[in-house]
Coordinates of C-alpha atoms in Angstrom, one line a residue:
M477 CA 18.9 -50.7 43.1
T478 CA 21.2 -49.8 46.0
R479 CA 18.7 -47.3 47.3
R480 CA 15.9 -49.8 47.1
L481 CA 17.9 -52.5 48.9
L482 CA 18.9 -49.9 51.6
L483 CA 15.3 -48.8 51.9
S484 CA 14.1 -52.4 52.4
Y485 CA 16.7 -53.0 55.1
L486 CA 15.7 -49.8 56.9
S487 CA 12.0 -50.6 56.6
L488 CA 12.4 -54.1 58.0
M489 CA 14.5 -52.8 60.9
G490 CA 12.1 -50.0 61.5
L491 CA 9.2 -52.5 61.8
V492 CA 11.2 -54.6 64.2
L493 CA 12.0 -51.5 66.3
L494 CA 8.4 -50.4 66.4
A495 CA 7.3 -53.9 67.4
L496 CA 9.8 -53.9 70.3
E497 CA 10.1 -50.3 71.5
V498 CA 6.4 -49.2 71.3
P499 CA 5.1 -52.1 73.5
F500 CA 8.0 -51.6 75.8
G501 CA 7.3 -47.9 76.1
F502 CA 3.7 -48.5 77.0
V503 CA 4.4 -51.3 79.4
Y504 CA 7.1 -49.2 81.1
A505 CA 4.7 -46.2 81.4
R506 CA 2.0 -48.4 82.9
N507 CA 4.4 -50.1 85.4
E508 CA 5.7 -46.7 86.5
L509 CA 2.2 -45.5 87.1
N510 CA 1.3 -48.6 89.0
R511 CA 4.4 -48.4 91.1
F512 CA 3.8 -44.8 91.8
S513 CA 0.2 -45.5 92.8
H514 CA 1.2 -48.4 95.0
T515 CA 3.8 -46.3 96.8
A516 CA 1.4 -43.4 97.3
E517 CA -1.2 -45.8 98.7
L518 CA 1.3 -47.3 101.2
G519 CA 2.3 -43.8 102.3
A520 CA -1.3 -42.8 102.8
V521 CA -1.9 -46.0 104.9
T522 CA 1.0 -45.2 107.1
L523 CA -0.1 -41.6 107.4
A524 CA -3.6 -42.7 108.3
S525 CA -2.4 -45.0 111.0
V526 CA -0.4 -42.2 112.7
C527 CA -3.4 -39.8 112.4
E528 CA -5.7 -42.4 114.0
E529 CA -3.2 -42.8 116.9
K530 CA -3.1 -39.0 117.4
L531 CA -6.8 -38.7 117.4
E532 CA -7.2 -41.5 120.0
H533 CA -4.8 -39.7 122.3
G534 CA -6.5 -36.4 121.9
R535 CA -3.7 -34.7 120.0
A536 CA -5.7 -33.5 117.0
S537 CA -3.9 -30.2 117.1
D538 CA -0.7 -31.9 115.9
L539 CA -2.4 -33.0 112.6
P540 CA -1.8 -29.7 110.6
E541 CA 1.9 -29.7 111.3
F542 CA 2.2 -33.4 110.7
A543 CA 0.4 -33.2 107.4
R544 CA 2.5 -30.2 106.2
D545 CA 5.7 -32.1 107.1
Y546 CA 4.6 -35.2 105.2
A547 CA 3.6 -33.1 102.2
R548 CA 7.0 -31.4 102.2
R549 CA 8.9 -34.7 102.3
T550 CA 6.8 -36.4 99.6
G551 CA 5.9 -33.5 97.3
S552 CA 2.3 -34.1 97.8
S553 CA -0.7 -32.5 99.4
V554 CA -2.6 -34.0 102.4
V555 CA -6.2 -33.7 103.4
I556 CA -7.4 -35.2 106.7
T557 CA -11.1 -35.6 107.6
D558 CA -12.9 -36.9 110.7
R559 CA -15.3 -39.8 110.8
G560 CA -18.0 -37.7 109.3
G561 CA -16.0 -36.4 106.4
T562 CA -15.3 -32.9 107.8
V563 CA -11.9 -31.5 106.9
L564 CA -9.6 -31.3 109.9
T565 CA -6.6 -30.0 108.0
D566 CA -5.3 -29.4 104.4
S567 CA -1.6 -29.0 103.9
A568 CA -2.1 -27.0 100.7
D569 CA -4.9 -24.9 102.2
A570 CA -7.0 -25.7 99.1
V571 CA -10.0 -26.9 101.2
A572 CA -11.3 -24.9 104.1
V573 CA -11.2 -26.5 107.5
G574 CA -14.7 -27.6 108.6
R575 CA -15.9 -28.3 105.0
N576 CA -17.7 -31.6 104.7
L577 CA -16.3 -33.8 101.9
S578 CA -18.4 -37.0 102.6
S579 CA -20.2 -36.6 99.3
Q580 CA -17.0 -36.9 97.2
P581 CA -16.6 -40.5 95.8
D582 CA -13.1 -41.2 97.2
I583 CA -14.0 -39.9 100.7
A584 CA -17.3 -41.8 100.8
T585 CA -15.5 -45.0 99.8
A586 CA -12.9 -44.5 102.5
L587 CA -15.6 -43.8 105.1
H588 CA -17.0 -47.2 104.3
D589 CA -13.5 -48.6 105.2
R590 CA -12.3 -49.1 101.6
P591 CA -9.3 -47.4 100.1
A592 CA -9.6 -45.5 96.8
T593 CA -6.9 -44.6 94.3
G594 CA -7.0 -43.1 90.9
I595 CA -6.3 -40.1 88.7
R596 CA -8.4 -37.0 88.6
D597 CA -8.1 -33.5 87.2
D598 CA -10.8 -31.7 89.2
L599 CA -9.2 -31.9 92.7
V600 CA -6.5 -29.3 91.9
P601 CA -7.4 -26.8 89.2
G602 CA -5.5 -27.3 85.9
V603 CA -3.4 -30.2 87.3
K604 CA -3.9 -33.9 86.8
V605 CA -3.1 -35.6 90.1
L606 CA -2.9 -39.2 91.5
F607 CA -5.0 -39.5 94.6
A608 CA -4.8 -42.1 97.4
T609 CA -7.6 -42.0 99.9
V610 CA -7.5 -44.5 102.8
P611 CA -9.5 -45.0 106.0
G612 CA -7.6 -44.5 109.3
G613 CA -9.4 -47.1 111.4
S614 CA -8.0 -50.5 112.3
G615 CA -11.4 -51.7 113.7
D616 CA -15.0 -51.6 112.7
T617 CA -15.1 -47.8 112.9
V618 CA -13.3 -45.2 110.8
P619 CA -12.1 -42.3 113.0
C620 CA -10.5 -40.4 110.1
V621 CA -9.8 -40.4 106.4
V622 CA -6.5 -39.4 104.7
R623 CA -6.3 -38.2 101.1
T624 CA -2.9 -37.7 99.5
L625 CA -2.6 -35.9 96.2
Y626 CA 0.5 -36.4 93.9
P627 CA 1.0 -34.3 90.7
L628 CA 1.7 -36.5 87.7
T629 CA 4.3 -34.1 86.2
P630 CA 7.4 -35.9 87.6
I631 CA 6.2 -39.3 86.4
A632 CA 5.2 -37.8 83.0
K633 CA 8.7 -36.3 82.6
K634 CA 10.2 -39.7 83.5
V635 CA 8.1 -41.5 80.9
H636 CA 8.8 -38.8 78.3
A637 CA 12.5 -39.1 79.0
T638 CA 12.2 -42.9 78.5
W639 CA 10.4 -42.4 75.1
V640 CA 13.1 -40.0 74.0
A641 CA 15.8 -42.5 75.0
L642 CA 14.0 -45.3 73.1
G643 CA 13.8 -42.9 70.1
I644 CA 17.5 -42.2 70.3
V645 CA 18.4 -45.8 70.6
G646 CA 16.1 -46.6 67.6
L647 CA 17.8 -43.9 65.5
G648 CA 21.2 -45.2 66.5
V649 CA 20.2 -48.7 65.5
L650 CA 18.8 -47.4 62.1
A651 CA 22.0 -45.5 61.5
V652 CA 24.2 -48.6 62.1
V653 CA 21.8 -50.7 59.9
A654 CA 22.0 -48.0 57.2
L655 CA 25.8 -48.1 57.2
I656 CA 25.9 -51.9 57.2
G657 CA 23.0 -52.1 54.7
F658 CA 24.7 -49.6 52.3
A659 CA 27.9 -51.6 52.3
L660 CA 26.0 -54.8 51.7
A661 CA 23.9 -53.2 49.0
R662 CA 26.9 -51.8 47.2
W663 CA 28.5 -55.3 47.4
I664 CA 25.5 -56.9 46.0
T665 CA 24.9 -54.4 43.2
R666 CA 28.5 -53.9 42.2
P667 CA 28.4 -56.8 39.7
L668 CA 25.1 -55.4 38.3
R669 CA 26.7 -52.0 37.8
A670 CA 29.5 -53.6 36.0
L671 CA 27.1 -55.6 33.9
E672 CA 25.3 -52.4 33.0
R673 CA 28.5 -50.7 31.8
A674 CA 29.5 -53.8 29.9
T675 CA 26.0 -54.0 28.3
T676 CA 26.2 -50.3 27.2
Q677 CA 29.7 -50.9 25.7
L678 CA 28.4 -54.0 23.9
A679 CA 25.5 -52.1 22.5
D680 CA 27.9 -49.4 21.2
G681 CA 29.7 -52.2 19.4
R682 CA 32.8 -52.9 21.5
L683 CA 33.2 -54.4 25.0
T684 CA 36.4 -52.8 26.3
D685 CA 35.9 -53.3 30.0
P686 CA 34.4 -56.8 30.7
P687 CA 32.9 -57.2 34.2
A688 CA 34.8 -59.0 36.9
T689 CA 33.6 -62.5 37.7
D690 CA 35.0 -62.7 41.2
R691 CA 32.8 -60.1 43.0
G692 CA 29.4 -60.1 44.5
P693 CA 27.1 -63.0 45.5
P694 CA 27.7 -66.4 43.8
E695 CA 24.5 -66.1 41.7
L696 CA 25.6 -62.8 40.2
R697 CA 29.1 -64.2 39.7
R698 CA 27.7 -67.0 37.6
V699 CA 25.5 -64.5 35.6
T700 CA 28.5 -62.2 35.0
A701 CA 30.6 -65.1 33.8
A702 CA 27.9 -66.3 31.4
F703 CA 27.4 -62.7 30.1
T704 CA 31.2 -62.3 29.5
R705 CA 31.3 -65.6 27.6
T706 CA 28.3 -64.6 25.5
A707 CA 29.6 -61.1 24.9
T708 CA 33.0 -62.4 23.8
R709 CA 31.4 -64.9 21.5
L710 CA 29.1 -62.3 20.1
Q711 CA 32.0 -59.9 19.5
H712 CA 33.9 -62.6 17.7
L713 CA 31.0 -63.3 15.5
L714 CA 30.4 -59.7 14.7
H715 CA 34.1 -59.1 13.9
A716 CA 34.1 -62.2 11.7
Q717 CA 31.0 -61.0 9.9
Q718 CA 32.4 -57.5 9.3
A719 CA 35.8 -58.9 8.2
F720 CA 34.0 -61.3 5.8
A721 CA 31.9 -58.5 4.3
S722 CA 34.9 -56.3 3.9
E723 CA 37.3 -58.9 2.6
A724 CA 34.7 -60.5 0.3
S725 CA 33.7 -57.1 -1.1
H726 CA 37.3 -56.2 -1.7
Q727 CA 38.1 -59.4 -3.4
L728 CA 35.1 -59.1 -5.7
K729 CA 36.1 -55.8 -7.1
T730 CA 38.8 -57.0 -9.5
P731 CA 36.9 -60.0 -10.9
L732 CA 33.8 -57.9 -11.5
T733 CA 35.9 -55.2 -13.3
S734 CA 37.5 -57.9 -15.4
L735 CA 34.1 -59.5 -16.2
R736 CA 32.6 -56.2 -17.3
L737 CA 35.6 -55.6 -19.6
R738 CA 35.2 -59.0 -21.1
L739 CA 31.5 -58.6 -21.7
E740 CA 32.1 -55.2 -23.4
N741 CA 34.7 -56.9 -25.6
F742 CA 32.0 -59.3 -26.9
E743 CA 29.9 -56.4 -28.2
P744 CA 31.4 -56.1 -31.8
H745 CA 31.2 -59.9 -32.3
L746 CA 27.6 -60.5 -31.3
A747 CA 24.6 -60.5 -33.6
A748 CA 22.1 -57.6 -33.3
C749 CA 19.6 -59.9 -31.6
A750 CA 22.0 -60.6 -28.7
Q751 CA 23.0 -56.9 -28.1
D752 CA 20.0 -56.3 -25.7
S753 CA 20.9 -59.3 -23.6
L754 CA 24.6 -58.2 -23.5
G755 CA 23.6 -54.7 -22.4
D756 CA 21.4 -56.2 -19.6
A757 CA 24.3 -58.4 -18.5
I758 CA 26.7 -55.4 -18.4
D759 CA 24.1 -53.4 -16.4
E760 CA 23.8 -56.2 -13.9
V761 CA 27.6 -56.5 -13.5
A762 CA 27.7 -52.7 -13.0
R763 CA 25.0 -52.9 -10.3
L764 CA 26.9 -55.7 -8.6
S765 CA 30.0 -53.6 -8.7
R766 CA 28.1 -50.7 -7.1
M767 CA 26.8 -53.0 -4.4
V768 CA 30.3 -54.2 -3.6
Q769 CA 31.5 -50.6 -3.4
G770 CA 28.6 -49.9 -1.0
L771 CA 29.4 -52.8 1.2
L772 CA 33.0 -51.7 1.3
A773 CA 31.9 -48.2 2.4
L774 CA 29.7 -49.6 5.1
A775 CA 32.4 -51.9 6.3
R776 CA 34.8 -48.9 6.6
L777 CA 32.2 -47.0 8.6
E778 CA 31.6 -49.9 11.0
N779 CA 35.3 -50.9 11.5
S780 CA 36.8 -47.4 11.9
A781 CA 36.5 -44.9 14.8
I782 CA 34.9 -41.7 13.6
T783 CA 34.6 -38.5 15.5
P784 CA 32.1 -35.7 14.8
E785 CA 33.4 -32.3 14.0
I786 CA 32.0 -28.8 13.3
V787 CA 30.6 -28.4 9.7
D788 CA 28.9 -25.4 8.1
L789 CA 25.6 -26.9 7.0
D790 CA 24.6 -23.9 4.9
A791 CA 27.8 -24.1 2.8
V792 CA 27.4 -27.8 2.3
V793 CA 23.8 -27.5 1.2
A794 CA 24.6 -24.7 -1.3
D795 CA 27.6 -26.7 -2.7
R796 CA 25.6 -29.9 -3.2
A797 CA 22.6 -28.0 -4.7
A798 CA 24.9 -26.4 -7.2
T799 CA 26.6 -29.7 -8.1
W800 CA 23.3 -31.6 -8.6
T801 CA 21.5 -28.8 -10.5
A802 CA 23.2 -29.9 -13.8
F803 CA 22.2 -33.5 -13.4
A804 CA 18.6 -32.6 -12.4
G805 CA 18.4 -30.3 -15.4
D806 CA 19.0 -33.2 -17.7
Q807 CA 15.8 -34.7 -16.4
R808 CA 14.0 -31.3 -16.4
V809 CA 13.8 -31.4 -12.6
G810 CA 14.6 -28.3 -10.5
I811 CA 16.5 -28.0 -7.3
T812 CA 15.7 -25.2 -4.8
V813 CA 17.2 -24.2 -1.5
A814 CA 14.8 -22.8 1.2
G815 CA 14.7 -22.1 4.9
A816 CA 16.7 -19.8 7.2
K817 CA 20.4 -20.1 7.8
V818 CA 21.2 -22.6 10.5
G819 CA 24.9 -22.2 10.8
Q820 CA 27.2 -25.0 12.0
V821 CA 26.4 -28.5 13.1
W822 CA 28.2 -31.6 14.4
A823 CA 28.8 -34.2 11.7
V824 CA 31.5 -36.7 10.6
A825 CA 33.9 -35.2 8.1
G826 CA 32.5 -35.5 4.6
A827 CA 29.3 -37.2 5.8
L828 CA 26.9 -34.3 5.0
E829 CA 28.0 -34.3 1.4
Q830 CA 27.6 -38.1 1.2
I831 CA 24.1 -37.9 2.9
L832 CA 22.9 -35.2 0.5
D833 CA 24.3 -37.1 -2.5
N834 CA 22.4 -40.2 -1.5
L835 CA 19.1 -38.4 -0.8
L836 CA 19.3 -36.2 -3.9
S837 CA 20.1 -39.2 -6.1
N838 CA 17.0 -41.1 -4.7
A839 CA 14.8 -38.0 -5.0
L840 CA 16.0 -37.4 -8.6
S841 CA 15.3 -41.0 -9.6
V842 CA 11.6 -40.7 -8.6
S843 CA 10.9 -37.1 -9.6
P844 CA 8.8 -36.7 -12.8
P845 CA 9.9 -34.1 -15.3
G846 CA 8.7 -30.6 -14.4
T847 CA 8.8 -31.1 -10.7
T848 CA 11.1 -29.6 -8.0
I849 CA 13.3 -31.1 -5.3
T850 CA 13.5 -28.8 -2.3
L851 CA 16.4 -28.6 0.2
A852 CA 15.1 -26.9 3.3
T853 CA 16.9 -26.2 6.6
A854 CA 15.1 -25.3 9.9
T855 CA 15.7 -25.2 13.6
A856 CA 13.4 -27.3 15.8
T857 CA 13.0 -27.5 19.6
A858 CA 12.3 -30.8 21.3
D859 CA 12.3 -32.2 24.8
D860 CA 15.9 -33.1 24.5
G861 CA 17.0 -29.7 23.3
C862 CA 17.4 -27.8 20.0
T863 CA 18.0 -29.7 16.8
V864 CA 18.7 -28.7 13.2
H865 CA 16.5 -30.3 10.5
L866 CA 17.6 -30.8 6.9
H867 CA 14.7 -31.6 4.6
V868 CA 15.1 -33.2 1.2
I869 CA 11.6 -33.1 -0.4
D870 CA 10.6 -34.5 -3.7
Q871 CA 7.3 -34.5 -5.6
G872 CA 7.4 -38.1 -6.7
P873 CA 4.9 -41.0 -5.8
G874 CA 6.1 -41.2 -2.2
M875 CA 6.2 -44.3 -0.1
A876 CA 3.7 -46.2 2.1
E877 CA 4.1 -46.1 5.8
T878 CA 5.3 -49.8 5.9
D879 CA 7.9 -49.1 3.2
R880 CA 9.2 -46.0 5.1
Q881 CA 9.7 -48.1 8.2
R882 CA 11.8 -50.7 6.3
A883 CA 13.6 -48.3 4.0
F884 CA 16.8 -48.2 6.1
D885 CA 17.2 -52.0 6.1
R886 CA 20.2 -53.2 4.1
F887 CA 19.4 -54.5 0.7
W888 CA 15.7 -53.7 1.0
R889 CA 14.2 -52.2 -2.0
A890 CA 10.6 -51.2 -2.7
A891 CA 8.6 -53.4 -5.1
D892 CA 8.4 -50.6 -7.7
A893 CA 12.0 -49.4 -7.3
R894 CA 14.2 -48.9 -10.3
H895 CA 16.2 -51.9 -11.4
D896 CA 19.7 -50.6 -10.8
G897 CA 19.3 -49.8 -7.0
T898 CA 21.4 -51.8 -4.5
G899 CA 19.4 -51.2 -1.2
L900 CA 22.5 -49.8 0.6
G901 CA 22.2 -46.0 0.2
L902 CA 19.7 -45.2 2.9
S903 CA 21.5 -47.6 5.3
M904 CA 24.6 -45.6 4.7
V905 CA 22.7 -42.3 5.2
Q906 CA 21.4 -43.6 8.6
R907 CA 24.8 -44.8 9.7
L908 CA 26.5 -41.5 8.8
T909 CA 23.9 -39.4 10.5
Q910 CA 23.9 -41.5 13.7
A911 CA 27.7 -41.4 13.7
G912 CA 27.4 -37.6 14.1
G913 CA 24.9 -37.9 17.0
G914 CA 21.8 -37.3 14.8
D915 CA 19.1 -39.3 13.2
V916 CA 17.1 -39.5 9.9
V917 CA 13.5 -40.3 9.3
L918 CA 11.2 -40.5 6.2
N919 CA 7.9 -38.7 6.2
A920 CA 5.2 -38.2 3.7
A921 CA 5.5 -34.8 2.1
P922 CA 2.5 -32.4 2.0
G923 CA 0.8 -32.8 -1.4
G924 CA 2.6 -36.0 -2.2
G925 CA 6.1 -37.1 -2.4
L926 CA 8.7 -38.0 0.2
D927 CA 10.3 -35.8 2.9
A928 CA 13.6 -37.1 4.1
V929 CA 14.4 -35.3 7.4
V930 CA 18.0 -35.4 8.6
K931 CA 18.2 -34.3 12.3
L932 CA 21.6 -32.9 13.3
R933 CA 23.1 -31.5 16.5
P934 CA 23.7 -27.7 16.3
V935 CA 26.9 -26.2 17.5
P936 CA 26.5 -23.7 20.4
A937 CA 27.0 -20.0 19.5
V938 CA 30.1 -19.6 21.7
R939 CA 31.7 -22.7 20.2
A940 CA 30.8 -21.7 16.7
R941 CA 32.4 -18.3 17.1
T942 CA 35.7 -19.8 18.2
H943 CA 35.7 -22.2 15.2
S944 CA 37.5 -21.1 12.1
A945 CA 35.4 -19.1 9.7
A946 CA 36.7 -21.0 6.7
H947 CA 35.0 -24.3 6.1
R948 CA 37.7 -27.0 6.3
R949 CA 37.0 -29.6 3.6
T950 CA 38.1 -33.1 4.0
P951 CA 38.0 -36.0 1.5
P952 CA 34.4 -37.1 1.3
L953 CA 33.3 -40.6 2.1
R954 CA 31.7 -40.9 -1.3
N955 CA 33.2 -42.4 -4.4
N956 CA 33.2 -40.0 -7.4
S957 CA 33.4 -41.1 -11.0
A958 CA 36.3 -40.2 -13.1
T959 CA 34.3 -37.9 -15.4
G960 CA 32.5 -35.7 -12.9
N961 CA 31.4 -35.0 -9.3
R962 CA 28.4 -37.3 -9.4
P963 CA 28.6 -40.1 -6.8
I964 CA 28.6 -43.7 -8.0
T965 CA 25.1 -44.9 -8.1
G966 CA 25.9 -48.1 -6.2
T967 CA 26.5 -46.1 -3.0
V968 CA 23.6 -43.7 -3.3
S969 CA 20.6 -45.7 -4.5
G970 CA 20.1 -48.1 -1.6
G971 CA 16.6 -48.3 -0.1
D972 CA 15.3 -46.8 -3.3
P973 CA 11.7 -45.5 -2.9

């Protein structure tokens, strides 16, 4: 915006300078030519009077010397003719003495006792000259005619110098306007730049540098003050919402655990006809517990600062495939690993394991017996650089396009989803992936099924070589059950297809 404001200032000033300097330049050039023409005509009239006097006293022999002396003093050339238009002398020796010039327009006009002035380029070869041709008679007769020729080079140089001076003055004015305009534009746009930074910070979740409300024009000050109040209020509401979700979820854990134990204690004392209802109630309490744990996990992700680090994707994929193979075997579903080795990527510590656990759990829940879940890695090149793609492909019923667009919404579940899903798993997958600078999308798999694509940032080769060869494991973000490595379903089944 600073450049646009500066360009508008310079454009306006340029138009003003053009409107002033161009007419001034043309008027000056015309006035200089008129003045020069008038001076030349006056000089020719004076010269003609002297020539007339010399001819009247029979001193025609003095005319050549007189003409050359005048031409030397004025920088012109002089041609004198008699009453018939015959050349008596030419100071430049360009016209032979005795030649009759009465047929030439300016000489003919002067012979009729009328002066003639103008500009011609045929009197002196290759030179444009100003001519002043005047009669030398003071009575009814014209005893002689005087023609003076002045080259226009001196006046052209003078006019050219004036145009150059006007150009320099114009550039100087534009330079001054540019300096003043730049300072003014910076002053005007400084609050806007501060608002842009603050908006970016607010979009990232935390406004750490609120814009100053005492800078810039009054209108922008009021806008900045209104934005600061709105951002402060919005942050307060977001913090209150996050705190409520975290605290409420934490406070619900103990009562839900107690409720489940009490329901399980009822089992020996209920009639057989009530056992199914008791089982359904216990399942619902378990699903609610898983939902609470998922909310707690999301609250921890949103309220804590997380920094991506270097993770060996190939090792994580092999580890999670081996872990989930046993669970998949119970449902007669196979898990295969495909694709080339992709090496190290940027991810939050423990996030890749949690992402794969969520996606594998969802894929396993919709995979019919006898099918295969494929974990594939590949490197892709896009406009913004190279990315690593991790595919989790199942052979289940797949999802419609509208369902895939909503699958990452919290608590959203497809109409045909299994009953014990919480609708938080895919939200957590997306949050974990984006925290590492990547993204995740759901595509339709070729031949049916769903292809969950996790896009990750690769580590440059130089950086990867300096990293330790051993994969440093950190405590994962998932919650494992006490009897195995399988993640708790409440944190992995959200957004169930």
